[in-house]
Coordinates of C-alpha atoms in Angstrom, one line a residue:
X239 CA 53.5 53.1 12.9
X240 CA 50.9 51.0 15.2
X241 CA 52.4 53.3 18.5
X242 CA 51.9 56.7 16.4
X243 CA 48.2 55.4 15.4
X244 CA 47.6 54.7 19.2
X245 CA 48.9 57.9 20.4
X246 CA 46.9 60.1 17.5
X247 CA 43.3 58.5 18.1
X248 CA 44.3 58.1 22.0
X249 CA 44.4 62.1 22.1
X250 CA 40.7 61.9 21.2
X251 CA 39.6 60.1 23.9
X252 CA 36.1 60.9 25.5
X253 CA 36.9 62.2 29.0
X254 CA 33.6 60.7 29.7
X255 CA 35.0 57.1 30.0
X256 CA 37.5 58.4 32.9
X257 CA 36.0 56.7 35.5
X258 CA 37.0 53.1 33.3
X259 CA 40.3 54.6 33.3
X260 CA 41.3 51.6 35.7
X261 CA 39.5 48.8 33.8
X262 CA 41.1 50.0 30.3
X263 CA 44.5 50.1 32.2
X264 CA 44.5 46.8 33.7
X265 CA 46.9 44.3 32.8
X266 CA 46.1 40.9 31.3
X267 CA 47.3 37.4 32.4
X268 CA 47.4 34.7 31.0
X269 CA 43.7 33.2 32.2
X270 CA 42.1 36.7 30.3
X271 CA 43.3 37.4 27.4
X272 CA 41.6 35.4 24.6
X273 CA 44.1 34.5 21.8
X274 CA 42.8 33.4 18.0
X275 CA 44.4 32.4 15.0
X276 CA 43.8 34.0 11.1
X277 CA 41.6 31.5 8.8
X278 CA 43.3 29.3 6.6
X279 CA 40.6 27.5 4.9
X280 CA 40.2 26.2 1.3
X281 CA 36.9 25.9 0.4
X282 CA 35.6 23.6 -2.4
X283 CA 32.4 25.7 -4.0
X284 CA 30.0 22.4 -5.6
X285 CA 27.4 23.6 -7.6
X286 CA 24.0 21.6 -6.7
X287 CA 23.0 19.0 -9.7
X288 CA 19.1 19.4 -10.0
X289 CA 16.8 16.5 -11.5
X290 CA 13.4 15.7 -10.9
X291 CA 12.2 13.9 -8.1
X292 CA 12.1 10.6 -7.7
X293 CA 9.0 8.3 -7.8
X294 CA 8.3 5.4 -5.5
X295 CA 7.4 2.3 -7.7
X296 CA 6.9 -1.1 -6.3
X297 CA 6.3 -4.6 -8.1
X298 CA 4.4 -7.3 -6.2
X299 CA 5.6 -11.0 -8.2
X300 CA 2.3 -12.3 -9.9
X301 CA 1.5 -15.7 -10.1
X302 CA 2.3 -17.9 -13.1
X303 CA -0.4 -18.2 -15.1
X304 CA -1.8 -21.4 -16.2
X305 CA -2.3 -19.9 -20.1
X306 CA -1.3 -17.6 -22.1
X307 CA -3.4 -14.4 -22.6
X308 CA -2.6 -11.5 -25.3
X309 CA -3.3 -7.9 -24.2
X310 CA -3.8 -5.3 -27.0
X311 CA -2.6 -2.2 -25.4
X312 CA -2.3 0.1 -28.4
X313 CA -4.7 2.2 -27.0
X314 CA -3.1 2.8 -23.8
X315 CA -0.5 5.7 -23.5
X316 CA 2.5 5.3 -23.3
X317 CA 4.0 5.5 -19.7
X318 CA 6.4 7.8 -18.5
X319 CA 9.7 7.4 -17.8
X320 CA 11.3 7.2 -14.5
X321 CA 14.6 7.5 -13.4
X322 CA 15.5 5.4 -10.2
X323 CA 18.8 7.2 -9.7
X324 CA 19.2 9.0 -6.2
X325 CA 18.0 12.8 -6.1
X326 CA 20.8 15.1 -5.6
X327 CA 18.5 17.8 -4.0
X328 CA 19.2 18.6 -0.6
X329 CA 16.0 18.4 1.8
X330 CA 16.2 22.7 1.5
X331 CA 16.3 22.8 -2.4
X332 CA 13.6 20.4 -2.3
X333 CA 11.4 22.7 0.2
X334 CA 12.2 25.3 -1.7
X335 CA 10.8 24.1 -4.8
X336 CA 7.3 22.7 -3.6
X337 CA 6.7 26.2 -2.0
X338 CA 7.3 27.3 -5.5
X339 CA 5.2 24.5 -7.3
X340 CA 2.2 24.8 -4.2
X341 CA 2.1 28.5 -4.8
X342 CA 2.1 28.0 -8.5
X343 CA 4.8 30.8 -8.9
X344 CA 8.1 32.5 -8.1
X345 CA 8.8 33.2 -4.1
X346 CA 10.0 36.8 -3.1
X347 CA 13.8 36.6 -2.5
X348 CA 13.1 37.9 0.8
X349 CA 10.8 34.6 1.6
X350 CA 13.9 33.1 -0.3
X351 CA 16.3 34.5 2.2
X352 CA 14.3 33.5 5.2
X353 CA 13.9 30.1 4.1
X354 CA 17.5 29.5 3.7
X355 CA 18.8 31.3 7.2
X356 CA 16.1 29.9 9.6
X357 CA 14.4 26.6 7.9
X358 CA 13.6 25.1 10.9
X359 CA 14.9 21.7 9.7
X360 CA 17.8 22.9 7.7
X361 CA 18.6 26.6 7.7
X362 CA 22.0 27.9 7.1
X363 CA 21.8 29.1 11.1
X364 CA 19.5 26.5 13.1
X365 CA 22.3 23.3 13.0
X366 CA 25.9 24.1 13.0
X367 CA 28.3 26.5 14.2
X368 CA 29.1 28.9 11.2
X369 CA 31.1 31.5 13.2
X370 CA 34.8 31.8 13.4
X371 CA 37.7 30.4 11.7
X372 CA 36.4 27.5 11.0
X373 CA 33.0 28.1 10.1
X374 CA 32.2 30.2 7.2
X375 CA 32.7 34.3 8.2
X376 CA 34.7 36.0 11.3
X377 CA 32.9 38.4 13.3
X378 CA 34.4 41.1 15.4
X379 CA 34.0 39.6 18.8
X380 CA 36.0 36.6 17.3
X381 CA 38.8 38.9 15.9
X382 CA 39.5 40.4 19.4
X383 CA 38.5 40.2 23.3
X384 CA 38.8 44.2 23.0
X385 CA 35.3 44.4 21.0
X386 CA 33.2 42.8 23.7
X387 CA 35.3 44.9 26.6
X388 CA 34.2 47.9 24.8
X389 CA 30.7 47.6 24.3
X390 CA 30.5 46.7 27.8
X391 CA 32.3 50.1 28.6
X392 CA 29.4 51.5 26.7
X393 CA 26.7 49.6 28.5
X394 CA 27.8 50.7 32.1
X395 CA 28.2 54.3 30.4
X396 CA 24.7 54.0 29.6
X397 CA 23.8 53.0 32.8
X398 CA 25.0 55.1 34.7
X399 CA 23.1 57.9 32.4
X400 CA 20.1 56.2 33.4
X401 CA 20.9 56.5 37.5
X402 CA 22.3 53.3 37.9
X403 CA 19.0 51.0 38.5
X404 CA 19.0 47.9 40.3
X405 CA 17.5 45.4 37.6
X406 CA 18.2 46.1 33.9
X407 CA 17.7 43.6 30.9
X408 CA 20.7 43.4 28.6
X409 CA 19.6 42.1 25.5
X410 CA 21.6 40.5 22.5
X411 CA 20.4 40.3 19.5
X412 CA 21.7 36.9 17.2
X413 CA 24.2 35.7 19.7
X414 CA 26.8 33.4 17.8
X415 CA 28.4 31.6 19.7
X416 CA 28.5 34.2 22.7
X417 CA 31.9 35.5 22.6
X418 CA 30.8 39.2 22.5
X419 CA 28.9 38.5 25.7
X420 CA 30.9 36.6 27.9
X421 CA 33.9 39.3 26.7
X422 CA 31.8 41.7 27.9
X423 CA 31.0 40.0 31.3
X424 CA 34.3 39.2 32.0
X425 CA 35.7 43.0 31.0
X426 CA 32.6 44.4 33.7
X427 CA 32.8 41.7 36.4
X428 CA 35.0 44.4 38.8
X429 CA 32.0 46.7 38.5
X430 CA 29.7 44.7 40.9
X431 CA 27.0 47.1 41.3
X432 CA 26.3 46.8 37.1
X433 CA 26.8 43.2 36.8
X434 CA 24.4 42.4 40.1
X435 CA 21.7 45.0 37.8
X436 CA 22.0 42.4 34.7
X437 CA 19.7 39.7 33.5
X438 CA 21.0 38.6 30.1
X439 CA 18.2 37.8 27.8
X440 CA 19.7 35.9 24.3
X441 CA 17.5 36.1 21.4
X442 CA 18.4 32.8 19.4
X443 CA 16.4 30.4 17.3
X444 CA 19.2 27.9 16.5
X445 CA 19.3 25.4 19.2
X446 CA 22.9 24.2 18.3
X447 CA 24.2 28.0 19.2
X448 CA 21.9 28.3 22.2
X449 CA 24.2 25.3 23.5
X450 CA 27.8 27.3 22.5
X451 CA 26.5 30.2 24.0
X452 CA 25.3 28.3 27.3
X453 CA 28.8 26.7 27.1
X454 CA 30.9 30.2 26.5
X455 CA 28.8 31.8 29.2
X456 CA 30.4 29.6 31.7
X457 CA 26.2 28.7 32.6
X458 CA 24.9 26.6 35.5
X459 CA 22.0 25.5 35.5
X460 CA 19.8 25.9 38.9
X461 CA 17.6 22.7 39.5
X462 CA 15.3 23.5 41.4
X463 CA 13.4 20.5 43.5
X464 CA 11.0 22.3 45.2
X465 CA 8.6 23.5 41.8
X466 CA 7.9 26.5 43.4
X467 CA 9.6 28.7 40.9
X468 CA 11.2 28.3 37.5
X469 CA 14.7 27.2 36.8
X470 CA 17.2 29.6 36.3
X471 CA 20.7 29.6 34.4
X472 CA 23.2 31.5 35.9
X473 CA 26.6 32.6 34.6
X474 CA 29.8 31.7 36.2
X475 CA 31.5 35.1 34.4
X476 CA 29.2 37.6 36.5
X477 CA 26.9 35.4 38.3
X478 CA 24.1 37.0 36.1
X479 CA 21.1 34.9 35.2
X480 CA 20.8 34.3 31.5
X481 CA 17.4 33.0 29.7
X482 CA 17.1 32.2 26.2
X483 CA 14.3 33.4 23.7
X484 CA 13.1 32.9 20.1
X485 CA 12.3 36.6 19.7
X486 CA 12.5 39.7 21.5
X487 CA 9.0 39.9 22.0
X488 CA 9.6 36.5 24.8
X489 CA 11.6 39.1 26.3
X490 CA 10.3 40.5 29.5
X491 CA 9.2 44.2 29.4
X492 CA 8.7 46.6 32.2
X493 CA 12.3 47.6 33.2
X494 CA 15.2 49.3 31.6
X495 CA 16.4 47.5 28.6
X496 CA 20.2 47.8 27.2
X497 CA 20.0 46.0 23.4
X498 CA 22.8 45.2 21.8
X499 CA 22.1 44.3 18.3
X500 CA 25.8 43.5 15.9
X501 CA 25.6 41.8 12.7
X502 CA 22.1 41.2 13.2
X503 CA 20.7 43.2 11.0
X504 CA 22.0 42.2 8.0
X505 CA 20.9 38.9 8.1
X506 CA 17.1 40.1 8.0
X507 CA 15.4 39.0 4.6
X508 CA 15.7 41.9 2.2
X509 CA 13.3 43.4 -0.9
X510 CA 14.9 43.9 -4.3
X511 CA 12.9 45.9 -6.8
X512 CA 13.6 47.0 -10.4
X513 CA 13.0 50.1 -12.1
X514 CA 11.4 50.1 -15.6
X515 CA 14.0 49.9 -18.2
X516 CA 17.3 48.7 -16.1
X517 CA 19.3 46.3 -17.4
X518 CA 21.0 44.9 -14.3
X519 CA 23.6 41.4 -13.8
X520 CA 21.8 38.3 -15.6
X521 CA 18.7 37.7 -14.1
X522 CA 18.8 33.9 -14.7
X523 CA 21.2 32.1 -13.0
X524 CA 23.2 29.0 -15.1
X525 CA 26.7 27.2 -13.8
X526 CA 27.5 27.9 -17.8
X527 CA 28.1 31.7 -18.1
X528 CA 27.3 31.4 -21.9
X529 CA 23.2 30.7 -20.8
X530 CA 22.7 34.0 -18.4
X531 CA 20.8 36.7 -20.3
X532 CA 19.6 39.8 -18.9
X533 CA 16.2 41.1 -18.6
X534 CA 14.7 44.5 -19.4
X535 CA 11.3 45.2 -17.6
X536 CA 8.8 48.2 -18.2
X537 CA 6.8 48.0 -15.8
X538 CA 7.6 50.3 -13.5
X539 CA 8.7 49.0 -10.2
X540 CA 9.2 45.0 -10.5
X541 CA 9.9 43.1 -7.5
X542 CA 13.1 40.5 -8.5
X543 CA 11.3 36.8 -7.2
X544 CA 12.8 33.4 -7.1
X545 CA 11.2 30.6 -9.4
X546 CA 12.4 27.2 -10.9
X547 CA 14.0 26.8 -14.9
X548 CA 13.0 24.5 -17.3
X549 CA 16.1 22.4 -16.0
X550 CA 14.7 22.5 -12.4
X551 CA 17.4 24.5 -11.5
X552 CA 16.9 28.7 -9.4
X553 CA 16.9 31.5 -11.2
X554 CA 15.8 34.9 -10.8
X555 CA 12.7 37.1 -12.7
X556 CA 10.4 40.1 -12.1
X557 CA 7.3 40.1 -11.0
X558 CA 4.6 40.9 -13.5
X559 CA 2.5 43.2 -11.1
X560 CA 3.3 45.2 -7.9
X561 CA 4.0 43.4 -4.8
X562 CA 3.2 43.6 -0.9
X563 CA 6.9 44.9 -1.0
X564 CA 5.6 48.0 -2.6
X565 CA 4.3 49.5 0.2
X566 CA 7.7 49.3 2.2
X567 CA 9.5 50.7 -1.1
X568 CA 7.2 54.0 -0.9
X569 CA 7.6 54.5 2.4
X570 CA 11.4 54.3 2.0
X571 CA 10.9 56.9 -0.6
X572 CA 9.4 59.6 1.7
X573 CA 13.2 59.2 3.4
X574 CA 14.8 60.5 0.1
X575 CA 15.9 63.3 -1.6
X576 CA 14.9 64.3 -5.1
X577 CA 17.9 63.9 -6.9
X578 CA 18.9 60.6 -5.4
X579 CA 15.8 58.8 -7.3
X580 CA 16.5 60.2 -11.0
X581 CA 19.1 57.5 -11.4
X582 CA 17.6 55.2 -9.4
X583 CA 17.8 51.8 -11.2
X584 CA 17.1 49.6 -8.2
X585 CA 16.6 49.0 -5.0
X586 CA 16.6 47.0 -1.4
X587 CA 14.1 47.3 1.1
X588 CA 13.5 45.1 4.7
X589 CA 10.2 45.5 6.4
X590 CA 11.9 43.0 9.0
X591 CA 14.3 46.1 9.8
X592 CA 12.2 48.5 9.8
X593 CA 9.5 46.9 12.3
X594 CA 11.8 45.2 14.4
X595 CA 13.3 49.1 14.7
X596 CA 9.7 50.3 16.1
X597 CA 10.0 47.3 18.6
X598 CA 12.9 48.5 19.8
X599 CA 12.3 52.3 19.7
X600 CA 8.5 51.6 21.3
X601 CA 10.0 49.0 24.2
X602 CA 12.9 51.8 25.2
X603 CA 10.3 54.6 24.7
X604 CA 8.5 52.8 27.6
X605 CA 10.8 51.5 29.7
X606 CA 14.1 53.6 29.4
X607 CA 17.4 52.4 28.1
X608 CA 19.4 52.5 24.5
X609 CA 20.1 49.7 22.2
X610 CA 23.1 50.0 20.3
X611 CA 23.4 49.0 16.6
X612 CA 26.4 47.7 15.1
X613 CA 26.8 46.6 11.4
X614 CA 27.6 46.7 7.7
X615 CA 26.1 48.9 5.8
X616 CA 25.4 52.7 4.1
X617 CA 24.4 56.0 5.1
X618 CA 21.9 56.2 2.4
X619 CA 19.6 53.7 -0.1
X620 CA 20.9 50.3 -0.5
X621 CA 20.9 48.7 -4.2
X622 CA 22.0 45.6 -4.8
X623 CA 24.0 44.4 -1.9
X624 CA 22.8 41.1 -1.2
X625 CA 25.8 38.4 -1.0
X626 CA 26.3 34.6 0.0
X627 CA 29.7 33.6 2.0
X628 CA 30.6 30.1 2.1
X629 CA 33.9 29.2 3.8
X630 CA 35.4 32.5 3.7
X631 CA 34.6 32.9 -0.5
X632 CA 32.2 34.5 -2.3
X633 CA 29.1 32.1 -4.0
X634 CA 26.1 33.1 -5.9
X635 CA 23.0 33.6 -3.9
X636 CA 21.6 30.4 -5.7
X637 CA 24.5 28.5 -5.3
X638 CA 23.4 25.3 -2.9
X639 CA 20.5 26.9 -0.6
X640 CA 21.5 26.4 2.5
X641 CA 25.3 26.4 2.3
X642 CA 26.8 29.4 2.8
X643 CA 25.3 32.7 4.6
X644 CA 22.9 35.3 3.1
X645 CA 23.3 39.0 4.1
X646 CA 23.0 42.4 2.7
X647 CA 24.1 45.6 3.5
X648 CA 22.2 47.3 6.4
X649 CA 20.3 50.6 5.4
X650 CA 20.9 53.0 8.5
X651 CA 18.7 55.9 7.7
X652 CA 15.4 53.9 7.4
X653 CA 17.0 52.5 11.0
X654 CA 16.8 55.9 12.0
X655 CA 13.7 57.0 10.6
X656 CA 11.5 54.0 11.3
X657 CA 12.4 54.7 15.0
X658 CA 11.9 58.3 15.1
X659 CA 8.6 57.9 13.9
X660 CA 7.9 54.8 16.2
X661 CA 8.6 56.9 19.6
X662 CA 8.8 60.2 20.4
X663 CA 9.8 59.6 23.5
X664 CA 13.4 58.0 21.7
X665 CA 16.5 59.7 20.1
X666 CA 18.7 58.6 17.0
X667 CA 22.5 59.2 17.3
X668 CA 24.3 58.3 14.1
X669 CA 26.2 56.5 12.6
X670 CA 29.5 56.4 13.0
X671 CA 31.9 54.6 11.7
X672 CA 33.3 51.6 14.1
X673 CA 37.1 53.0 14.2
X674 CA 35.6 56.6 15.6
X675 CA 33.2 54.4 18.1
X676 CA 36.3 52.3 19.4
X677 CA 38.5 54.8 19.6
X678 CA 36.7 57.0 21.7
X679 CA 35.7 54.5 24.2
X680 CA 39.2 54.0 24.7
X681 CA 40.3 50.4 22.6
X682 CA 43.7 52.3 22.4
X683 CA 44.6 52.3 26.1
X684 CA 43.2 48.7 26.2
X685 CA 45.6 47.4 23.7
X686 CA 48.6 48.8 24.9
X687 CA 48.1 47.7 28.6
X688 CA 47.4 44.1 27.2
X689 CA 50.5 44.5 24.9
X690 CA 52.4 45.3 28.6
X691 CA 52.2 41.4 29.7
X692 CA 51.9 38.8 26.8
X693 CA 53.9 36.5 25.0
X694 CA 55.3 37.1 21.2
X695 CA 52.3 35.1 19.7
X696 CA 49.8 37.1 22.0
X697 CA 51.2 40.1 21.1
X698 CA 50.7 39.3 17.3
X699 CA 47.5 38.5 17.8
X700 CA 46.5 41.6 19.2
X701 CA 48.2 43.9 16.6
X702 CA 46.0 41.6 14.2
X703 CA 42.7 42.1 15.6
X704 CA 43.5 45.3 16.6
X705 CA 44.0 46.7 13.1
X706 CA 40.8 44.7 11.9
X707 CA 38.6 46.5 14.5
X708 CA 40.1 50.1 13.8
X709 CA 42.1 49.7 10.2
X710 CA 40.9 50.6 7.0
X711 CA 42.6 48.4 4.2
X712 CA 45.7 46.4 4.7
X713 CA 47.8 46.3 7.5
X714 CA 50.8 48.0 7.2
X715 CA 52.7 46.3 9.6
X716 CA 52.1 42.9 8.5
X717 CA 55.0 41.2 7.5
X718 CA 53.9 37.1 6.9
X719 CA 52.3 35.5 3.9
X720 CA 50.2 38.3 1.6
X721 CA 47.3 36.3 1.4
X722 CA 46.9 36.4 5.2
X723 CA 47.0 40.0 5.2
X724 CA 44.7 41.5 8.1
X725 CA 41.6 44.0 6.7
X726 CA 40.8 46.5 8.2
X727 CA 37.0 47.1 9.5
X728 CA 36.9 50.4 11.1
X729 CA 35.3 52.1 8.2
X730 CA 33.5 49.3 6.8
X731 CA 31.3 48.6 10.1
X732 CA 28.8 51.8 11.3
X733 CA 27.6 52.2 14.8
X734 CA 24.5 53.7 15.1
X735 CA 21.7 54.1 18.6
X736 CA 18.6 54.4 19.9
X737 CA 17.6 55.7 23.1
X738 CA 15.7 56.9 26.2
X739 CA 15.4 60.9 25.4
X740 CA 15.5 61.3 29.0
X741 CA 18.9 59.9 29.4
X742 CA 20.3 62.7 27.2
X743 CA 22.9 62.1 24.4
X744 CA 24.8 58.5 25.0
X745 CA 28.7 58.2 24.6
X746 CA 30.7 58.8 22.1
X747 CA 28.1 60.4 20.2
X748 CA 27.9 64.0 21.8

């Protein structure tokens, strides 16, 4: 069944990726083909026990006294009392709630979401390595060498539409742990002309990951004694220098720039508004089910915010006025039809996406190039996709800040229109889903010349990640233990770009 799936999406192979014919074709050793196991872990979901904050008493030993003296302190009041019992709050939760308590009110969820991905101190992302099989959540570089090979077929076909120029930038946007990147390095190093072109620019706040990364890259660092320039890091894969920065703003403009931007999106802090007289899922959040309540607002559009119960525990309410967030929602309205607002009950925005869009859209205007956007998501408006992942499971958004991942679906059409009206110097191809953007680039042939020379276990391994790339729903192959199944992606993930109008229509969206 796997062979007659090759040879059906093989026959609708772009004949514009011929001249990778070789690279697809090329048979794997040992040393290159990456091999990774399914996750097996069981997670234990602990719900976080908020009490009140501790306070710091001390008691300095007073000198006997020589007599006895009688205080009358009925007129004093009574003192509080304290409990000297250790706070359970983790140093987040605890942030968290003195934003709340300094700003005298609920947060937005978006500041909510923020806070809890990039807290400089304790964000979900800044200290740990929450990628793969054993971190929390698999991405597709991790499921399969094939992913990074391909994009890097689409980055040289990109280059070449742009004449082949001797310096580009080739951006990524959120990182991991650099697999996609040094997949892609490796699957392009035969192509010295493209590789000599790169310098890899890696946009990534967590320090933790900028070291995986520097580690997967294969990086050297270039001391340099006489201080007449700056330090560079090169990488072994390519011998491309690579530089790190916080945002893509650091990143140098003024020449071509190739962006690749998957499963970045979704992690940008999203907007949820409420339409007047929607009852959506319980609005406050309790560990006992028997406590949540709904909430029915009339007030038009109500922005949901994040603001502490009487039992000093999250929960969720509407704002009583319109918010900043407001402005964003009516602008995503000029995007949509009619009809789709009459049963409009509520709704996600993310400013975050739509400016960093005109970033992108204004920088490639300028200088030339395509950025390539690949993620979860819809073709239309988003409602309520927002989602925590914590060892593979599902938690509540409120469930221990800081714990598990936040991310929403990614809302392609304000993509699409936020960088149309950015640049008119830019075009918007897309989306597509990422089985049709695969396929076409030619993951078919790649499979079945790595199938030609690997072992058993190899071999399983590249069915495996082959299905999750392209699949949709379980494999139908799989024959081990049914809660190990392999999911396919293909449909799930969309593939949209951006780029240079004068570079004409990239591949494989003509």
């Amino acid at each position: 069944m796997l062979r007659r799936a090759l040879t059906l999406a093989a026959s609708r192979t772009l004949s514009s990726i011929d001249h990778f014919r070789p690279f697809l074709s090329a048979q794997s050793s040992d040393s290159c083909l990456r091999h990774f196991s399914a996750p097996s872990q069981n997670p234990t979901d602990n719900l976080v026990e908020h009490v009140a904050d501790d306070a710091n008493h001390s008691t300095t030993p007073q000198p006997h006294a020589a007599t006895t003296i009688s205080v009358d302190r009925s007129g004093l009041c009574n003192p509080t009392e304290h409990s000297h019992e250790p706070n359970s709050d983790s140093e987040l939760v605890r942030h968290l709630k003195s934003i709340i308590k300094f700003r005298g009110g609920p947060i937005t969820l978006a500041e909510y979401m923020e806070e809890v991905l990039t807290n400089p101190k304790a964000g979900f992302y800044i200290n740990r390595d929450v990628f793969g099989a054993g971190g929390d959540f698999i991405t597709s570089p991790e499921v399969s060498q094939m992913f990074g090979e391909m994009i890097g077929v689409w980055a040289m076909c990109l280059w070449e539409q742009m004449g082949q120029p001797d310096k580009v930038n080739l951006v990524e946007l959120g990182p991991g742990r650099g697999t996609l990147m040094a997949d892609l390095l490796r699957g392009t190093s035969k192509f010295k002309r493209f590789t000599e072109s790169l310098c890899i620019h890696l946009v990534e706040c967590s320090p933790t990951l900028q070291k995986i990364q520097h580690q997967n890259l294969k990086c050297v660092d270039d001391d340099n004694s006489s201080g007449n320039t700056e330090n560079k890091t090169i990488s072994m894969l390519a011998g491309t220098p690579v530089a790190w920065h916080p945002a893509l703003e650091q990143v140098p403009s003024g020449v071509p720039t190739i962006i690749i931007a998957h499963e970045f999106f979704d992690a940008l802090p999203v907007h949820q508004l409420q339409h007047m007289f929607c009852i959506p899922i319980p609005m406050v959040y309790h560990s006992d089910s028997k406590k949540n309540q709904p909430q029915r607002t009339s007030r038009g559009w109500c922005e949901k915010m994040i603001d502490v119960a009487e039992d000093s525990s999250f929960r969720c309410v509407l704002s009583p006025n319109p918010t900043p967030a407001h402005l964003f929602l009516m602008r995503r309205f000029k995007w949509v039809a009619k009809e789709e607002l009459t049963e409009l009950g509520q709704v996600e925005v993310c400013p975050k996406a739509m400016e960093l869009t005109e970033s992108i859209a204004n920088r490639i205007g300028s200088d030339g190039g395509g950025a390539l956007i690949i993620d979860y998501g819809l073709n239309g408006l988003v409602s309520d996709s927002l989602q925590a992942i914590r060892k593979h499971k599902f938690v509540h958004i409120l469930d221990n800040p800081g714990s598990a991942d936040l991310s929403a679906y990614v809302d392609f059409p304000s993509i699409r229109h936020s960088a149309v009206e950015a640049s008119e110097h830019v075009s918007v191809h897309g989306p597509i889903t990422q089985s049709q953007f695969l396929s076409s680039l030619g993951i078919n042939f790649r499979v079945e010349a790595l199938l030609q020379n690997c072992t058993d276990e190899q071999a399983e391994s590249l069915r495996t990640g082959y299905w999750q790339l392209v699949g949709d729903g379980e494999a139908p192959f799989w024959e081990g233990p049914d809660d190990q199944v392999p999911i396919g992606m293909g449909t799930r993930y969309m593939v949209l770009a951006v780029v240079n109008k004068k570079q004409g229509v990239p591949v494989p969206f003509e």
